[in-house]
Amino acid sequence: MHATLPLLRVTQFPAIRRRKVETLQVNLGYTCNQTCVHCHVNAGPHRTEQMDRATVDQVLDALAAHDIKSLDITGGAPELNPHFRYPRARRPRACGARDGPLQSDDP
């Protein structure tokens, strides 16, 4: 492997600074009703891994503890997780959906 740090020190590239976390993205599971060749998590109907409710609670506690304003829910098809609507009940202003067809404002 090539040592890249010495190369960065001699350039004019600006230092990378970390800012406050504004959005937390979580994958609710790998179950999906489709099997897409381009899927980067290899989701599909054969995948059964799902985030459980206790882990969802930990995610929501982390949002509150670190004052993270937005939760980006992804997956396979996140709406297939039985706990998909639960985060919205606890933190309605922080929750949204991504990658799935369900984009409803219904609770």
Backbone as ProteinMPNN parsed JSONL, in Angstrom:
{"seq_chain_A": "MHATLPLLRVTQFPAIRRRKVETLQVNLGYTCNQTCVHCHVNAGPHRTEQMDRATVDQVLDALAAHDIKSLDITGGAPELNPHFRYPRARRPRACGARDGPLQSDDP", "coords_chain_A": {"N_chain_A": [[0.842, -1.172, 0.0], [0.449, 2.263, -0.711], [1.892, 5.077, 0.883], [-0.03, 7.736, 1.623], [-0.399, 10.003, 3.191], [1.961, 11.684, 3.466], [1.916, 12.857, 0.921], [-0.379, 14.432, 0.976], [0.324, 16.373, 2.79], [2.018, 18.086, 1.433], [0.492, 19.43, -0.344], [-1.906, 21.923, -1.446], [-4.408, 21.321, -0.629], [-7.353, 21.84, 1.208], [-7.745, 21.415, 4.757], [-9.729, 18.785, 6.076], [-12.611, 19.197, 7.88], [-14.574, 18.126, 10.546], [-18.035, 18.43, 10.986], [-21.031, 19.029, 12.9], [-23.158, 16.212, 13.3], [-25.934, 15.908, 11.295], [-27.781, 14.265, 10.081], [-28.763, 10.932, 10.519], [-28.296, 7.887, 9.043], [-29.933, 4.854, 8.76], [-30.112, 1.357, 8.203], [-32.837, -0.609, 7.949], [-33.055, -3.254, 7.356], [-32.47, -6.155, 5.224], [-34.433, -7.323, 3.748], [-36.405, -7.402, 0.846], [-38.848, -6.873, -1.698], [-37.964, -7.169, -4.211], [-35.292, -8.181, -6.415], [-32.604, -6.66, -7.253], [-30.053, -6.192, -9.61], [-28.263, -4.097, -9.315], [-28.27, -3.525, -6.611], [-26.638, -2.446, -3.762], [-26.541, -3.663, -1.283], [-27.301, -6.198, -1.655], [-29.976, -6.92, -1.28], [-33.138, -8.656, -1.013], [-35.932, -10.959, -1.556], [-35.07, -13.303, -0.384], [-33.496, -12.574, 1.742], [-33.407, -12.256, 5.215], [-32.625, -10.713, 7.336], [-33.362, -8.335, 9.763], [-33.726, -5.229, 11.456], [-34.251, -5.211, 14.908], [-36.752, -4.26, 17.38], [-35.594, -3.361, 19.773], [-33.096, -2.459, 18.929], [-33.909, -0.417, 17.235], [-34.933, 1.304, 19.175], [-32.487, 1.994, 20.419], [-31.281, 3.422, 18.349], [-33.047, 5.611, 18.159], [-32.702, 6.706, 20.702], [-30.039, 7.498, 20.464], [-30.32, 9.497, 18.53], [-31.657, 11.453, 20.038], [-29.826, 11.861, 22.158], [-27.627, 12.986, 20.894], [-28.615, 15.144, 19.63], [-29.465, 14.931, 16.952], [-31.091, 15.817, 14.089], [-32.398, 14.595, 11.916], [-33.576, 11.499, 10.651], [-32.7, 9.107, 8.416], [-34.173, 6.617, 6.827], [-33.45, 3.514, 5.495], [-32.88, 0.589, 3.458], [-32.931, -2.641, 2.215], [-36.059, -2.944, 1.464], [-37.364, -0.751, 3.44], [-39.943, -0.464, 4.475], [-40.905, -3.004, 4.8], [-40.007, -3.938, 7.171], [-41.214, -4.858, 10.337], [-41.192, -2.872, 12.264], [-41.19, -0.433, 11.044], [-42.879, 1.892, 11.134], [-42.671, 2.647, 13.756], [-40.425, 4.376, 14.638], [-41.321, 6.849, 13.725], [-43.492, 7.335, 15.329], [-42.268, 7.828, 17.774], [-40.374, 9.897, 17.221], [-41.462, 12.008, 15.387], [-40.775, 14.296, 13.785], [-38.244, 13.799, 12.936], [-38.165, 11.721, 11.161], [-38.09, 9.959, 8.026], [-38.449, 8.354, 4.818], [-36.533, 6.271, 2.626], [-35.478, 4.933, -0.467], [-37.579, 3.128, -0.663], [-40.938, 2.423, -1.869], [-42.877, 3.554, -0.25], [-43.835, 6.586, 0.774], [-45.325, 8.083, 2.587], [-47.252, 10.479, 4.491], [-48.842, 9.567, 6.402], [-49.402, 8.466, 9.757]], "CA_chain_A": [[0.0, 0.0, 0.0], [1.207, 3.497, -0.81], [1.695, 6.062, 1.948], [-0.622, 8.933, 1.016], [-0.366, 11.154, 4.102], [3.009, 12.651, 3.088], [1.517, 13.576, -0.285], [-1.36, 15.443, 1.354], [0.979, 17.443, 3.542], [2.717, 19.014, 0.553], [-0.45, 20.032, -1.286], [-2.699, 23.046, -0.967], [-5.753, 20.83, -0.353], [-7.764, 22.31, 2.541], [-7.965, 20.397, 5.778], [-11.112, 18.345, 6.211], [-13.109, 19.47, 9.231], [-15.828, 17.466, 10.871], [-19.089, 19.271, 11.538], [-22.051, 18.34, 13.676], [-23.977, 15.258, 12.566], [-27.294, 16.411, 11.102], [-28.631, 13.168, 9.631], [-28.307, 9.572, 10.786], [-28.911, 6.952, 8.113], [-29.938, 3.482, 9.273], [-30.663, 0.317, 7.344], [-33.754, -1.411, 8.762], [-32.935, -4.671, 7.033], [-32.127, -6.526, 3.856], [-35.587, -7.889, 3.062], [-36.966, -6.57, -0.216], [-39.713, -7.65, -2.579], [-37.308, -7.224, -5.512], [-33.881, -8.549, -6.427], [-32.017, -5.794, -8.277], [-28.638, -6.446, -9.864], [-27.476, -2.952, -8.871], [-28.422, -3.296, -5.169], [-25.335, -2.503, -3.091], [-26.612, -4.491, -0.065], [-27.76, -7.516, -2.074], [-31.28, -7.166, -0.666], [-34.067, -9.435, -1.814], [-36.901, -11.754, -0.808], [-34.366, -14.379, 0.329], [-32.791, -12.015, 2.901], [-34.327, -12.19, 6.361], [-32.075, -9.875, 8.394], [-34.17, -7.157, 10.053], [-33.428, -4.556, 12.713], [-35.306, -5.469, 15.891], [-37.277, -3.054, 18.037], [-34.631, -2.885, 20.769], [-32.081, -1.698, 18.21], [-34.583, 0.811, 16.808], [-34.932, 2.167, 20.361], [-31.135, 2.515, 20.594], [-31.088, 4.444, 17.314], [-33.817, 6.793, 18.54], [-32.026, 7.288, 21.865], [-28.839, 8.172, 19.956], [-30.783, 10.744, 17.907], [-31.943, 12.422, 21.097], [-28.626, 12.137, 22.946], [-26.668, 13.778, 20.123], [-29.377, 16.215, 19.006], [-29.493, 14.716, 15.505], [-32.423, 16.276, 13.689], [-33.024, 13.845, 10.832], [-33.328, 10.063, 10.538], [-32.872, 8.641, 7.045], [-34.433, 5.183, 6.932], [-33.17, 2.838, 4.235], [-32.847, -0.861, 3.598], [-33.707, -3.31, 1.227], [-37.312, -2.172, 1.438], [-37.539, -0.528, 4.875], [-41.336, -0.593, 4.895], [-41.187, -4.408, 5.096], [-39.648, -4.191, 8.565], [-42.414, -4.668, 11.154], [-41.047, -1.694, 13.126], [-40.979, 0.711, 10.162], [-43.629, 3.083, 11.56], [-42.395, 2.943, 15.162], [-39.613, 5.594, 14.86], [-42.122, 8.041, 13.456], [-44.341, 7.547, 16.5], [-41.432, 8.394, 18.84], [-39.677, 11.114, 16.785], [-42.097, 12.267, 14.093], [-40.127, 15.321, 12.952], [-36.925, 13.346, 12.5], [-38.24, 10.511, 10.343], [-38.443, 9.948, 6.616], [-38.186, 7.063, 4.18], [-35.669, 6.361, 1.463], [-35.284, 3.72, -1.244], [-38.771, 2.307, -0.801], [-42.04, 3.117, -2.519], [-43.775, 4.162, 0.718], [-43.4, 7.928, 1.133], [-46.567, 8.643, 3.065], [-47.258, 11.27, 5.71], [-49.729, 8.917, 7.362], [-48.649, 7.899, 10.887]], "C_chain_A": [[0.892, 1.241, 0.0], [0.887, 4.427, 0.354], [1.184, 7.347, 1.32], [-0.544, 10.167, 1.907], [0.754, 12.133, 3.752], [2.645, 13.45, 1.836], [0.513, 14.677, 0.039], [-0.711, 16.62, 2.067], [1.645, 18.469, 2.638], [1.777, 19.682, -0.456], [-1.154, 21.22, -0.637], [-4.138, 22.624, -0.655], [-6.163, 21.248, 1.053], [-8.005, 21.148, 3.501], [-9.449, 20.049, 5.851], [-11.519, 18.524, 7.668], [-14.449, 18.781, 9.422], [-16.795, 18.47, 11.464], [-20.052, 18.409, 12.342], [-22.833, 17.377, 12.779], [-25.403, 15.796, 12.495], [-28.274, 15.312, 10.735], [-27.97, 11.844, 9.974], [-29.041, 8.652, 9.833], [-28.799, 5.549, 8.69], [-30.622, 2.565, 8.273], [-31.533, -0.569, 8.221], [-33.702, -2.894, 8.431], [-32.646, -4.891, 5.568], [-33.282, -7.166, 3.105], [-36.11, -6.896, 2.039], [-37.848, -7.464, -1.08], [-39.144, -7.747, -3.996], [-35.87, -7.709, -5.333], [-33.24, -7.777, -7.571], [-30.521, -6.062, -8.403], [-27.772, -5.329, -9.29], [-27.517, -2.724, -7.357], [-27.092, -3.49, -4.443], [-25.358, -3.315, -1.798], [-27.114, -5.895, -0.364], [-29.074, -7.894, -1.393], [-32.145, -8.004, -1.601], [-35.011, -10.237, -0.938], [-36.254, -12.867, 0.017], [-33.639, -13.886, 1.586], [-33.781, -11.822, 4.051], [-33.832, -11.278, 7.48], [-32.891, -8.594, 8.541], [-33.707, -6.547, 11.371], [-34.588, -4.809, 13.678], [-35.68, -4.178, 16.626], [-36.306, -2.498, 19.076], [-33.54, -2.049, 20.103], [-32.662, -0.389, 17.684], [-34.624, 1.799, 17.973], [-33.555, 2.777, 20.606], [-30.835, 3.617, 19.578], [-31.803, 5.735, 17.712], [-33.229, 7.481, 19.767], [-30.768, 8.044, 21.439], [-29.208, 9.485, 19.268], [-30.981, 11.822, 18.961], [-30.678, 12.838, 21.839], [-27.654, 13.06, 22.217], [-27.336, 14.905, 19.343], [-29.306, 16.14, 17.479], [-30.926, 14.941, 15.039], [-33.139, 15.373, 12.702], [-32.6, 12.377, 10.847], [-33.675, 9.645, 9.123], [-32.983, 7.127, 7.102], [-34.274, 4.555, 5.56], [-33.206, 1.337, 4.461], [-32.446, -1.495, 2.289], [-34.945, -2.439, 1.046], [-37.685, -1.934, 2.899], [-38.973, -0.702, 5.353], [-41.741, -2.043, 5.155], [-40.75, -4.802, 6.505], [-40.886, -3.934, 9.424], [-42.366, -3.438, 12.054], [-40.877, -0.402, 12.328], [-41.67, 1.982, 10.658], [-43.314, 3.507, 12.997], [-41.523, 4.187, 15.369], [-40.414, 6.877, 14.659], [-43.046, 8.358, 14.634], [-43.547, 8.201, 17.633], [-40.811, 9.726, 18.481], [-40.222, 11.562, 15.434], [-41.392, 13.29, 13.215], [-38.785, 14.869, 12.404], [-36.988, 12.288, 11.409], [-38.678, 10.745, 8.914], [-38.16, 8.577, 6.065], [-37.334, 7.276, 2.948], [-35.569, 4.981, 0.829], [-36.521, 2.867, -1.396], [-39.9, 3.11, -1.42], [-42.956, 3.854, -1.539], [-43.225, 5.496, 1.186], [-44.58, 8.7, 1.698], [-46.365, 9.5, 4.297], [-48.196, 10.671, 6.744], [-48.926, 8.33, 8.499], [-48.67, 6.39, 10.884]], "O_chain_A": [[1.949, 1.262, 0.629], [-0.27, 4.544, 0.759], [1.907, 7.984, 0.553], [-0.619, 11.285, 1.398], [0.504, 13.338, 3.744], [3.036, 14.611, 1.715], [0.555, 15.747, -0.567], [-1.176, 17.753, 1.94], [1.82, 19.619, 3.044], [2.233, 20.421, -1.328], [-1.01, 21.477, 0.558], [-4.997, 23.479, -0.438], [-5.405, 21.037, 2.0], [-8.41, 20.056, 3.102], [-10.31, 20.916, 5.705], [-10.835, 18.05, 8.576], [-15.333, 18.85, 8.568], [-16.432, 19.262, 12.333], [-19.882, 17.193, 12.436], [-23.13, 17.699, 11.629], [-26.006, 16.104, 13.523], [-29.463, 15.409, 11.038], [-26.774, 11.655, 9.751], [-30.272, 8.633, 9.809], [-27.713, 5.105, 9.063], [-31.577, 2.947, 7.596], [-31.029, -1.215, 9.14], [-34.26, -3.707, 9.168], [-32.583, -3.951, 4.775], [-33.129, -7.521, 1.936], [-36.243, -5.705, 2.32], [-37.616, -8.669, -1.179], [-39.768, -8.337, -4.878], [-35.312, -7.65, -4.238], [-33.323, -8.191, -8.727], [-29.813, -6.145, -7.399], [-26.661, -5.587, -8.826], [-26.855, -1.81, -6.864], [-26.494, -4.565, -4.503], [-24.296, -3.629, -1.26], [-27.329, -6.692, 0.549], [-29.264, -9.038, -0.981], [-31.919, -8.054, -2.81], [-34.906, -10.201, 0.288], [-36.829, -13.321, 1.007], [-33.211, -14.698, 2.406], [-34.87, -11.281, 3.856], [-34.536, -11.085, 8.471], [-33.09, -7.859, 7.574], [-33.338, -7.269, 12.297], [-35.754, -4.645, 13.318], [-35.01, -3.153, 16.502], [-36.211, -1.282, 19.239], [-33.11, -1.038, 20.658], [-31.98, 0.636, 17.687], [-34.379, 2.991, 17.787], [-33.457, 3.952, 20.961], [-30.209, 4.623, 19.911], [-31.233, 6.821, 17.612], [-33.254, 8.708, 19.86], [-30.464, 9.105, 21.984], [-28.493, 10.478, 19.405], [-30.532, 12.957, 18.8], [-30.475, 14.02, 22.117], [-26.936, 13.832, 22.853], [-26.706, 15.545, 18.501], [-29.114, 17.151, 16.804], [-31.858, 14.318, 15.547], [-34.369, 15.378, 12.648], [-31.426, 12.056, 11.03], [-34.813, 9.81, 8.681], [-32.007, 6.435, 7.39], [-34.88, 5.0, 4.586], [-33.532, 0.878, 5.556], [-31.747, -0.945, 1.439], [-34.862, -1.325, 0.529], [-38.261, -2.815, 3.537], [-39.2, -1.048, 6.513], [-42.825, -2.285, 5.684], [-41.091, -5.886, 6.979], [-41.542, -2.905, 9.263], [-43.403, -3.005, 12.556], [-40.463, 0.616, 12.882], [-41.073, 3.057, 10.599], [-43.66, 4.617, 13.403], [-41.861, 5.004, 16.226], [-40.196, 7.869, 15.354], [-43.342, 9.523, 14.898], [-44.083, 9.031, 18.368], [-40.721, 10.609, 19.334], [-39.507, 11.499, 14.434], [-41.415, 13.153, 11.992], [-38.245, 15.5, 11.495], [-35.968, 11.985, 10.791], [-39.514, 11.601, 8.626], [-37.671, 7.712, 6.791], [-37.4, 8.324, 2.304], [-35.575, 3.971, 1.533], [-36.512, 1.94, -2.207], [-39.83, 4.337, -1.49], [-43.74, 4.702, -1.963], [-42.241, 5.53, 1.925], [-44.807, 9.851, 1.324], [-45.426, 9.286, 5.063], [-48.331, 11.207, 7.844], [-47.868, 7.748, 8.26], [-48.084, 5.763, 11.766]]}, "name": "protein", "num_of_chains": 1, "seq": "MHATLPLLRVTQFPAIRRRKVETLQVNLGYTCNQTCVHCHVNAGPHRTEQMDRATVDQVLDALAAHDIKSLDITGGAPELNPHFRYPRARRPRACGARDGPLQSDDP"}
